[in-house]
Short mmCIF file of C-alpha atoms in Angstrom, two decimals:
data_model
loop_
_atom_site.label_atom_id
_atom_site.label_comp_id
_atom_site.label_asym_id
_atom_site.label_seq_id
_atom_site.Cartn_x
_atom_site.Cartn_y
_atom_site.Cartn_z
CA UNK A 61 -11.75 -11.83 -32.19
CA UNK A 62 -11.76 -10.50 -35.70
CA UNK A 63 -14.92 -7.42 -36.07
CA UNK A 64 -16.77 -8.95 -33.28
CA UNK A 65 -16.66 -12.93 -34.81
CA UNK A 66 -14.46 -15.58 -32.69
CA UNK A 67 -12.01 -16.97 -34.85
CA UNK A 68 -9.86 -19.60 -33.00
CA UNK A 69 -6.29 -20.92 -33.84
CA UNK A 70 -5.17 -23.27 -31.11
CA UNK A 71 -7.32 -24.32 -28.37
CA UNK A 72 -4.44 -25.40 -26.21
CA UNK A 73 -0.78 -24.94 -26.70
CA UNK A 74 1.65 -26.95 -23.99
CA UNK A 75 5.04 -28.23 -24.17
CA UNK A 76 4.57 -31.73 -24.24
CA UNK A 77 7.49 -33.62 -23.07
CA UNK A 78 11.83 -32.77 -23.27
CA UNK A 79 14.77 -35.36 -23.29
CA UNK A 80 18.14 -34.62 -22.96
CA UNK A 81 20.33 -37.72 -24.52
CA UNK A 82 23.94 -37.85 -23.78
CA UNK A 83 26.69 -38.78 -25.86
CA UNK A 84 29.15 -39.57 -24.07
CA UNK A 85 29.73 -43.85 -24.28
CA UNK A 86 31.51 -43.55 -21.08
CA UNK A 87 29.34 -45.85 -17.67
CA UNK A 88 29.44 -42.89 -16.14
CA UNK A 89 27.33 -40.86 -18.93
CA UNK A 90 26.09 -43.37 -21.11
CA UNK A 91 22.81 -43.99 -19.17
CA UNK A 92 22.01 -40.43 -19.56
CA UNK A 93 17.98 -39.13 -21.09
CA UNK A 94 16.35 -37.19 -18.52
CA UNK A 95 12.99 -36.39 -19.53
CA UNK A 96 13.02 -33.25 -17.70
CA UNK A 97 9.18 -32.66 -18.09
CA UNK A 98 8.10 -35.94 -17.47
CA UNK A 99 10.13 -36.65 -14.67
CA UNK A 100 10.55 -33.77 -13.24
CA UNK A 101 7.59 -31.51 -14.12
CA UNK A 102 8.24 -27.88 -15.10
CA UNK A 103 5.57 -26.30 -13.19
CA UNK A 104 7.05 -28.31 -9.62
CA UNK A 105 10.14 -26.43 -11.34
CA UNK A 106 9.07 -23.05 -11.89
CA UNK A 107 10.76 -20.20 -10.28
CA UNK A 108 9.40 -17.02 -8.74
CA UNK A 109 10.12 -14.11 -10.93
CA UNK A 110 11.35 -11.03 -9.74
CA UNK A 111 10.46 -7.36 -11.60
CA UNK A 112 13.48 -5.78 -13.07
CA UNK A 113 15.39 -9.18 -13.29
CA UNK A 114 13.20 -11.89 -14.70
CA UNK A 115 10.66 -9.36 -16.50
CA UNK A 116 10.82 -5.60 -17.00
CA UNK A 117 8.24 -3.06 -17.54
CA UNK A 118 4.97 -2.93 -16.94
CA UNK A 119 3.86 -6.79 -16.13
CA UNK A 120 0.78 -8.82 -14.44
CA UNK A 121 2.02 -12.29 -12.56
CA UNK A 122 -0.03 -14.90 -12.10
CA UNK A 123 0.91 -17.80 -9.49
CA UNK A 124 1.37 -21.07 -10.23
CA UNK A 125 -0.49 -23.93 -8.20
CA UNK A 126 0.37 -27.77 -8.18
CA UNK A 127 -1.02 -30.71 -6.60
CA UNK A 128 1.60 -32.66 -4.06
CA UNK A 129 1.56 -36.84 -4.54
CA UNK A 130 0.09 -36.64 -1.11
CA UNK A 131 -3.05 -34.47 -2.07
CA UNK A 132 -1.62 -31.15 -0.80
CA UNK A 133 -1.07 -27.82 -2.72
CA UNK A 134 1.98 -25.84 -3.15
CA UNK A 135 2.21 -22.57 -5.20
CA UNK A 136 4.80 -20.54 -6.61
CA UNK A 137 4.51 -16.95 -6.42
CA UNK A 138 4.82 -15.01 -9.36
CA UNK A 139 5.68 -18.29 -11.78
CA UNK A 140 4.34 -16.95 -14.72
CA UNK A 141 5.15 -12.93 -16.20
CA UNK A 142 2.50 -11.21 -18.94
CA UNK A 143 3.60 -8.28 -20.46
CA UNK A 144 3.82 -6.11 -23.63
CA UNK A 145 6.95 -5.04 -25.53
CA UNK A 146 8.42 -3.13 -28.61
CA UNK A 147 9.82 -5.30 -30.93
CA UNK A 148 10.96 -3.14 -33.71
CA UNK A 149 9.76 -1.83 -36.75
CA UNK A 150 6.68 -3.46 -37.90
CA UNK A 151 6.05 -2.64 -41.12
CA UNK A 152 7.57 0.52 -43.66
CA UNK A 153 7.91 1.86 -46.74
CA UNK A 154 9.75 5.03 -48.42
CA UNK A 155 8.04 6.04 -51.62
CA UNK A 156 10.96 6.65 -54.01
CA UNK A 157 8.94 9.34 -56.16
CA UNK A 158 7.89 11.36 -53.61
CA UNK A 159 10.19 10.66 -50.44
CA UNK A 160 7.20 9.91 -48.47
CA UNK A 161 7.85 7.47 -45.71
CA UNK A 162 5.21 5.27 -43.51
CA UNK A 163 6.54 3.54 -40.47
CA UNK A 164 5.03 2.00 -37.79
CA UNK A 165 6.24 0.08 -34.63
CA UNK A 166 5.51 -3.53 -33.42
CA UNK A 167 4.36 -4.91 -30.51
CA UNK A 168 4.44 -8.40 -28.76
CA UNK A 169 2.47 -9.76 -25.92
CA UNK A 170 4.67 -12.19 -23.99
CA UNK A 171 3.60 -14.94 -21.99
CA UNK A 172 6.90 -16.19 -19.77
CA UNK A 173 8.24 -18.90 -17.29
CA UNK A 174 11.51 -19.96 -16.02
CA UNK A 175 12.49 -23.63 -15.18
CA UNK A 176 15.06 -24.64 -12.98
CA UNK A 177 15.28 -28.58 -14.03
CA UNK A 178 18.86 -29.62 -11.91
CA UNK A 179 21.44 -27.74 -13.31
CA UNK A 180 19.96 -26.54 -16.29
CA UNK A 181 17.74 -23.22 -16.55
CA UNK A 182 14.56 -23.61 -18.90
CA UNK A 183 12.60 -19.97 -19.88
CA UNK A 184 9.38 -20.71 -21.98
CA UNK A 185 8.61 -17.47 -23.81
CA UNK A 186 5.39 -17.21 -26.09
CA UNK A 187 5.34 -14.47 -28.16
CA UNK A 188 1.97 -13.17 -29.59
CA UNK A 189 2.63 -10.40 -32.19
CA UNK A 190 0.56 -8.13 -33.84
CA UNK A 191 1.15 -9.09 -37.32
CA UNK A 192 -1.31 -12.56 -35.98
CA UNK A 193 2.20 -14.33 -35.77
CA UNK A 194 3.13 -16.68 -32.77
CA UNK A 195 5.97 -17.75 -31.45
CA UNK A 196 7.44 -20.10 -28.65
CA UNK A 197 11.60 -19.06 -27.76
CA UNK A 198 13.00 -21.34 -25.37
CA UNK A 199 15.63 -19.83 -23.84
CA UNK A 200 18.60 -22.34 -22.43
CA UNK A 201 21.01 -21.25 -19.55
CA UNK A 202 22.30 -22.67 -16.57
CA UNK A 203 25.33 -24.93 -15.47
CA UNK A 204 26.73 -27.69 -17.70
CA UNK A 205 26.58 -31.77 -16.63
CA UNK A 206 30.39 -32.27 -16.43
CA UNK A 207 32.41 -35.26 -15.58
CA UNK A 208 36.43 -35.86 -14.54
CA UNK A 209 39.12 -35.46 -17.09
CA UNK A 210 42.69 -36.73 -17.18
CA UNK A 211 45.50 -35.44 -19.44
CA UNK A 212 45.58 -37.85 -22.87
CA UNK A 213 42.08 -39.07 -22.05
CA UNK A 214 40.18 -39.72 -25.36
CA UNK A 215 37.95 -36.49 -26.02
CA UNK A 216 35.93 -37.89 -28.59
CA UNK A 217 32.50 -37.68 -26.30
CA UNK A 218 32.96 -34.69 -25.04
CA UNK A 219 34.85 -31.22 -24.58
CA UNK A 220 37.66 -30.23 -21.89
CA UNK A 221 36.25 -26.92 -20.15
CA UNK A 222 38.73 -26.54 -17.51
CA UNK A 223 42.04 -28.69 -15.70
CA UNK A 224 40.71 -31.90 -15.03
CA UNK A 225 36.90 -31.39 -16.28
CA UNK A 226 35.18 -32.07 -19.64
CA UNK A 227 31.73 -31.72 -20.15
CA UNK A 228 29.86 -34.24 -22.73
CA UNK A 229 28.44 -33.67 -25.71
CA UNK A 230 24.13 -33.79 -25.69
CA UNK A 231 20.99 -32.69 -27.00
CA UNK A 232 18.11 -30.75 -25.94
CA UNK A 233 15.05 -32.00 -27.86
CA UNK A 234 11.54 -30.37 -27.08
CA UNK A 235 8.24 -31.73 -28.28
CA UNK A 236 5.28 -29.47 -28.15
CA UNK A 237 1.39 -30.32 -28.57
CA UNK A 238 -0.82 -27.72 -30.55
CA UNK A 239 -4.39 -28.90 -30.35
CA UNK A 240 -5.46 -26.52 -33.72
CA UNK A 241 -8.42 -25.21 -34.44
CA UNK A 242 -8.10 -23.21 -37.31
CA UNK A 243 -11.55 -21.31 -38.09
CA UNK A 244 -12.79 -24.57 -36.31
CA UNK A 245 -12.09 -27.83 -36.11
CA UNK A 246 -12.33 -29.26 -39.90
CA UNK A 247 -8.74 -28.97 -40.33
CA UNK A 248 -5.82 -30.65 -42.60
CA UNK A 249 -2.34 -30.50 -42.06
CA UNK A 250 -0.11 -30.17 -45.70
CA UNK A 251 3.24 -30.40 -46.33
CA UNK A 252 5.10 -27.22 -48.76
CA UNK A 253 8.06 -28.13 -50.39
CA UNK A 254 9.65 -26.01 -52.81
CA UNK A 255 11.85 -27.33 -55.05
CA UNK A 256 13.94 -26.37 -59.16
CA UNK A 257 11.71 -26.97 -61.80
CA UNK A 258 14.08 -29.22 -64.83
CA UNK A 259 15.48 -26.58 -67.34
CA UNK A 260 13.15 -26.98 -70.87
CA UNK A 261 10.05 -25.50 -72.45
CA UNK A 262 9.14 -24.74 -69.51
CA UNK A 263 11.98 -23.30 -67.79
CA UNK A 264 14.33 -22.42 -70.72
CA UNK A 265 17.03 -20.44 -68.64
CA UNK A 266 16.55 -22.62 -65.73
CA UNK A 267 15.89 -19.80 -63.26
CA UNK A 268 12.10 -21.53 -62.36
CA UNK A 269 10.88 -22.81 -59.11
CA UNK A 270 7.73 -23.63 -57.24
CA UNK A 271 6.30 -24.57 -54.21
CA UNK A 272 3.82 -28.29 -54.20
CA UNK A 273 1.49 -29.08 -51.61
CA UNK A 274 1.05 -32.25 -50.24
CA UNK A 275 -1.71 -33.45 -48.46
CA UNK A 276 -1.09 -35.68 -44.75
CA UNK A 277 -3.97 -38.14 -45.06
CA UNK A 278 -2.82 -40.69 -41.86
CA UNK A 279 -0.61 -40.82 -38.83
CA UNK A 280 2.26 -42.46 -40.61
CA UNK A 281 2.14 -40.18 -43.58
CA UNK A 282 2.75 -37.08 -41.23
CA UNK A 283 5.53 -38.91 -39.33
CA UNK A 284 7.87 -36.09 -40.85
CA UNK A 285 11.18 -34.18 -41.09
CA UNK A 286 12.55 -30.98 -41.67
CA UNK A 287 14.32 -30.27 -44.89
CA UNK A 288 16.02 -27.09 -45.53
CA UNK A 289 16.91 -28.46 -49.69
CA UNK A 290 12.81 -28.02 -49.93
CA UNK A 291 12.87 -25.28 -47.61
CA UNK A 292 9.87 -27.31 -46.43
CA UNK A 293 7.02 -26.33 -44.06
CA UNK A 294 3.75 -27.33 -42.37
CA UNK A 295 0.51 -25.45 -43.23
CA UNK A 296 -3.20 -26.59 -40.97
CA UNK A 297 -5.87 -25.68 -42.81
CA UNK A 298 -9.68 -25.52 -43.05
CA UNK A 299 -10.90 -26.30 -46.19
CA UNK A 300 -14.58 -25.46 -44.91
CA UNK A 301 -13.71 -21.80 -44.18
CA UNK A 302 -12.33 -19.27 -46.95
CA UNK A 303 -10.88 -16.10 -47.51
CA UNK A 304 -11.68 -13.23 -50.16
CA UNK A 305 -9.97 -15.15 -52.73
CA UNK A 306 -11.37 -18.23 -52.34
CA UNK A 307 -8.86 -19.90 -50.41
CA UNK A 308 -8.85 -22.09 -47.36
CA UNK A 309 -7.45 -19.74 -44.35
CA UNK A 310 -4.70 -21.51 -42.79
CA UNK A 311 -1.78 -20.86 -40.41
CA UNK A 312 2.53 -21.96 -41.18
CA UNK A 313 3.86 -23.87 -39.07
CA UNK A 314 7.37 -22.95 -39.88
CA UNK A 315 10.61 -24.87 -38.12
CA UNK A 316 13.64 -23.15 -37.05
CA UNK A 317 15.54 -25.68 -34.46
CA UNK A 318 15.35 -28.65 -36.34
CA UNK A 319 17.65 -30.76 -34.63
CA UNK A 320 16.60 -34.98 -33.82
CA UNK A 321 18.09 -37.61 -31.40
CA UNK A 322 20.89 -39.25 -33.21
CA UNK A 323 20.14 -42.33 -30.56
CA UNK A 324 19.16 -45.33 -32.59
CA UNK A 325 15.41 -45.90 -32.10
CA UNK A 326 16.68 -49.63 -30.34
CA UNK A 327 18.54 -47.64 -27.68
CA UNK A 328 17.03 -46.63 -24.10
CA UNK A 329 16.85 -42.88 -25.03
CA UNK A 330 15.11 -43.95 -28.91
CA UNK A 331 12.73 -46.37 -26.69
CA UNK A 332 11.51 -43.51 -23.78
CA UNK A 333 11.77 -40.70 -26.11
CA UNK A 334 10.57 -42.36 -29.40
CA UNK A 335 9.22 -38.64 -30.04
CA UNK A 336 12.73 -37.07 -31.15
CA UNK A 337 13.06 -38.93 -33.64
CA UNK A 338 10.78 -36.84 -36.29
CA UNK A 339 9.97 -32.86 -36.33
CA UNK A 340 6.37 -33.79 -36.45
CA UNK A 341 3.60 -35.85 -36.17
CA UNK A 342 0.27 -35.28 -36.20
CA UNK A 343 -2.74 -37.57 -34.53
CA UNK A 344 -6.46 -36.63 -34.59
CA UNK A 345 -7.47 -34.97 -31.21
CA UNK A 346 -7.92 -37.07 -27.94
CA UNK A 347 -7.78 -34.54 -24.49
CA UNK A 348 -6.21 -37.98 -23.20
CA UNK A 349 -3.79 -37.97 -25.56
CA UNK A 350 -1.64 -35.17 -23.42
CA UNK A 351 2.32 -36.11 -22.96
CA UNK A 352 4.56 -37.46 -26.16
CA UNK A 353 6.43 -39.75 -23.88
CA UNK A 354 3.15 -41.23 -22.44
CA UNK A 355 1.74 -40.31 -19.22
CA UNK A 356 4.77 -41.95 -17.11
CA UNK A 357 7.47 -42.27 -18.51
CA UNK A 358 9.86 -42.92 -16.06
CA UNK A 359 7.29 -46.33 -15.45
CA UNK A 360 6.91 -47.53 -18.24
CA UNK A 361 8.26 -49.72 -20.93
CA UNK A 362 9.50 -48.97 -24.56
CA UNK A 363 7.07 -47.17 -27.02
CA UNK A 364 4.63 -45.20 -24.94
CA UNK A 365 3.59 -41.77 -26.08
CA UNK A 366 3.61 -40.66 -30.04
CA UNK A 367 4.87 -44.61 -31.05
CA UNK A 368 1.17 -45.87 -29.67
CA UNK A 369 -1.13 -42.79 -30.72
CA UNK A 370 -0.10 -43.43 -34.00
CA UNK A 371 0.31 -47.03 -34.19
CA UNK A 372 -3.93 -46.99 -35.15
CA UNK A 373 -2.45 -45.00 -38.33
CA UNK A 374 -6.01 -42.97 -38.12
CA UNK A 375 -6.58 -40.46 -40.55
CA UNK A 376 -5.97 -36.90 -39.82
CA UNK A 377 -8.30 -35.04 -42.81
CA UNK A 378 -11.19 -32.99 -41.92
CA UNK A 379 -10.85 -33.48 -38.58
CA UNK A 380 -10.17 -32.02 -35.24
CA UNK A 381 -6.20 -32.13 -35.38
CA UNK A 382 -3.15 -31.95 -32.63
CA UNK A 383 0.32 -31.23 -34.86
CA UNK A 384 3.16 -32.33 -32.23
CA UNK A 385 5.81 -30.50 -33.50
CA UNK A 386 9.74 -31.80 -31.94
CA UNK A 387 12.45 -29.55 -32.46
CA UNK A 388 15.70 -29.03 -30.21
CA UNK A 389 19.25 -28.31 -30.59
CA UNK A 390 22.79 -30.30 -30.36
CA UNK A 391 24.91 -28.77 -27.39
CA UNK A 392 28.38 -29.47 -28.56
CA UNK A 393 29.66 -27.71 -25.93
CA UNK A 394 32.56 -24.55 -25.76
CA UNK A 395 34.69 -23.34 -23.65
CA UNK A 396 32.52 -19.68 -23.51
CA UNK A 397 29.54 -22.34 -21.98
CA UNK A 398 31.59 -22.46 -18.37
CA UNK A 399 31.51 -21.65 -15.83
CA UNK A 400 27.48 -20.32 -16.57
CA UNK A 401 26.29 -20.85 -20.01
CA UNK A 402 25.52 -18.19 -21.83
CA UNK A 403 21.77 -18.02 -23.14
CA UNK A 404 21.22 -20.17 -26.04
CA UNK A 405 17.56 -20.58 -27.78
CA UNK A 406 15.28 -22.75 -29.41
CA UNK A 407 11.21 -22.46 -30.47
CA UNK A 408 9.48 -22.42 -33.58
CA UNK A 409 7.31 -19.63 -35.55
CA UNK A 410 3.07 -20.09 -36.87
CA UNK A 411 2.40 -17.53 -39.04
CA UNK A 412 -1.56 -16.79 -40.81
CA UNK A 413 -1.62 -17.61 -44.20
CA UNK A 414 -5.01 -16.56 -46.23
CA UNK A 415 -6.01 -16.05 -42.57
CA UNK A 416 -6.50 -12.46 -42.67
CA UNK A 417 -8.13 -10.31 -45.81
CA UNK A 418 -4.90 -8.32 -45.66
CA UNK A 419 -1.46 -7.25 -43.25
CA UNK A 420 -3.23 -7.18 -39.73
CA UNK A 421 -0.99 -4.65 -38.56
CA UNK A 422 -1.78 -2.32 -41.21
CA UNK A 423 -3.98 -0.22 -39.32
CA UNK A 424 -1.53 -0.11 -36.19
CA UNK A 425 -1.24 4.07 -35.89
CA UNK A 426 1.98 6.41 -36.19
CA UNK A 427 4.46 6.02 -33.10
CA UNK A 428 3.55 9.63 -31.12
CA UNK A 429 7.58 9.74 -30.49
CA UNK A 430 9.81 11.45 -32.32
CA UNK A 431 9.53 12.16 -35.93
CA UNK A 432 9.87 8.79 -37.70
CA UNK A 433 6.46 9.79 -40.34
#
C-alpha cells in the first residue's frame, strides 16, 4: 500500500518444482533426477524451527499443515519463521563541500523455511526490503550423495572426498512461479540487453553503449536464457499504468544463479525436468497451471509441465502473466563439502523500476544509535 492506494506486484510467489541431475555415467548414479519438490514435497519436508538456532531475534512462527494421502492432517510446528533484520547501510552520502553526511540503515522482512529433502538441507529465505526490492536466497547444506571409490578408479564423474569414497558431480536447478501483477494485471514481460554500439559518427572513440528493449509477444519467444555478454535482464511491465515521467512502472527481474541442466533434452532428466533447460519462460496465467514438472511427475510420461503450457505458443502481451523463472547451481563438489557441506546459496533479485516516484527508502529516519549523522 502506497498513500492509502493498493498497488500489487505478485499475487502468488511459490517455488515451483527442483531437480537434481547427476553426472556421474556410472549404473549406480546414472539414473539419478530427484525432483525433490515433486516427489517429495517440501512442506511434508519442513522442519520445526527452533529460536536462537534456526531464527534469531524477535520472530512470529506460523505452523505448517498438510493433508495425508489417506485424508488425515499432520502439522509441523513452527515450519515457517517471520522476522525483521538490519541489513546494512541503506542509503548515504558525504557532501564533499561541506562534510555533511546522511546515513541511514536498512531493514529486511524475512519470510523463512528449512527443508530436509534426504540428505540434503533446503532453507527458502524471502527477503522483502525496504528499498521495494525482493529477494528469494536458497540456502544449500546438508550431507553429500556419495558412492564407493577404489584407488586408480577413473574420477572423471566425480570427486574423491575421503579413502574409498567419491562423491559425484550434480546440479541443483530450481524453478519458481511468479504469478505478476504489476499495478494490475495488463502486464508485458521485455527482455534488456545491453550491448557496444560500432565505433563511427556515432561513437567516434568507441567508448558508447546502450541498453534495447525487446518485447516477449508468445510462449516460445520468452523461452529464454541468461547472458552475462548483454548483461541481460527481464523487466514485467504495465503499459496501462505510469509514473511521473510518463513511463510504464515495472519491476527487474534480475538473475544471479544462472546455471541449466547440461542433460540433453532426449535424456530421462531433459524429459521429467524439461524446465531446466531455459532461465525463463513465461505463459499467460492459469491457477491450474501450478508445478513446472506437471502435477505428477513421478507418473507421468515425457514433456509434462512448462513443455505443454507452452506448446499452445499463446501470447503473453497485455495480459495477466506468470514469469517462471529456473535458476540453480553446478555442485562440482570439494573436499571442504565433507563431511557437512558448508552453506552454499542460490535465488534471484526483482527490483521496482519507474515503480516508485523516487528512492522508497528515502524517508526511512536517522538510526537513534550512536552518532553516524
Amino acid at each position: 500500500t502506497q498513500d492509502g492506494v493498493e498497488r500489487p506486484i505478485i499475487d502468488r510467489a511459490s517455488l515451483a518444482e527442483m531437480v537434481v541431475p547427476y553426472g556421474d555415467t556410472r549404473p549406480s548414479q546414472t539414473f539419478k533426477h530427484a525432483l525433490d519438490s515433486g516427489e517429495f514435497g517440501l512442506g511434508m519436508t519442513a522442519n520445526s524451527l527452533t529460536l536462537g538456532c534456526d531464527c534469531i531475534g524477535e520472530i512470529v512462527d506460523l505452523d505448517a499443515v498438510q493433508m495425508l494421502d489417506d485424508g488425515s492432517v499432520m502439522s509441523t510446528k513452527n515450519a515457517i519463521c517471520i522476522h525483521e533484520e538490519d541489513f546494512g547501510i541503506g542509503w548515504k552520502h558525504t557532501d564533499m563541500l561541506t562534510g555533511q553526511v546522511e546515513v541511514r540503515r536498512s531493514r529486511r522482512l524475512v519470510v523463512s523455511s528449512i527443508s530436509t529433502v534426504g540428505n540434503y538441507e533446503y532453507g527458502f529465505f524471502w527477503y522483502f526490503h525496504l528499498d521495494g526490492s525482493i529477494k528469494l536466497e536458497i540456502k544449500l547444506t546438508g550431507i553429500l550423495t556419495t558412492r564407493s571409490h577404489r584407488d586408480g578408479d577413473d574420477l572423471t564423474f566425480a570427486r574423491q572426498i575421503a579413502p574409498n569414497v567419491a562423491a559425484p558431480i550434480h546440479q541443483h536447478i530450481f524453478c519458481v512461479r511468479l504469478d505478476m501483477a504489476i499495478d494490475g494485471t495488463n502486464n508485458n514481460v521485455i527482455e534488456v540487453n545491453t550491448a557496444a554500439l560500432p565505433q563511427g559518427s556515432d561513437n567516434p572513440h568507441g567508448t558508447a553503449f546502450a541498453a534495447t528493449e525487446t518485447l516477449l509477444s508468445d510462449e516460445k519467444s520468452a523461452m529464454r536464457n541468461t547472458s552475462s555478454a548483454s548483461s541481460r535482464y527481464w523487466k514485467i511491465e504495465n503499459s496501462h499504468k505510469t509514473n511521473r515521467l510518463g513511463y510504464p512502472t515495472s519491476y527487474r527481474l534480475l538473475p544471479s544463479s544462472t546455471a541449466t541442466m547440461f542433460a540433453s533434452a532426449d535424456s530421462p532428466h531433459g524429459q521429467r525436468a524439461g524446465f531446466a533447460k531455459h532461465n525463463l519462460w513465461v505463459t499467460p496465467t492459469v491457477q491450474s497451471e501450478r508445478y513446472a514438472a506437471g502435477d505428477y511427475p513421478t507418473q507421468k510420461n515425457a514433456g509434462h509441465g512448462l513443455p505443454r503450457y507452452t506448446a499452445d505458443n499463446r501470447s503473453i502481451t497485455e495480459t495477466d502473466v506468470t514469469v517462471w523463472h529456473s535458476f540453480g547451481l553446478t555442485h562440482d563438489v570439494r573436499l571442504e563439502d565433507y563431511p557437512v557441506m558448508p552453506t552454499e546459496y542460490a535465488g534471484f533479485l526483482m527490483v521496482p523500476d519507474g515503480f516508485f516516484e523516487r528512492n522508497p527508502a528515502i524517508d526511512v529516519p536517522p538510526s537513534s544509535n550512536g552518532h553516524c549523522h
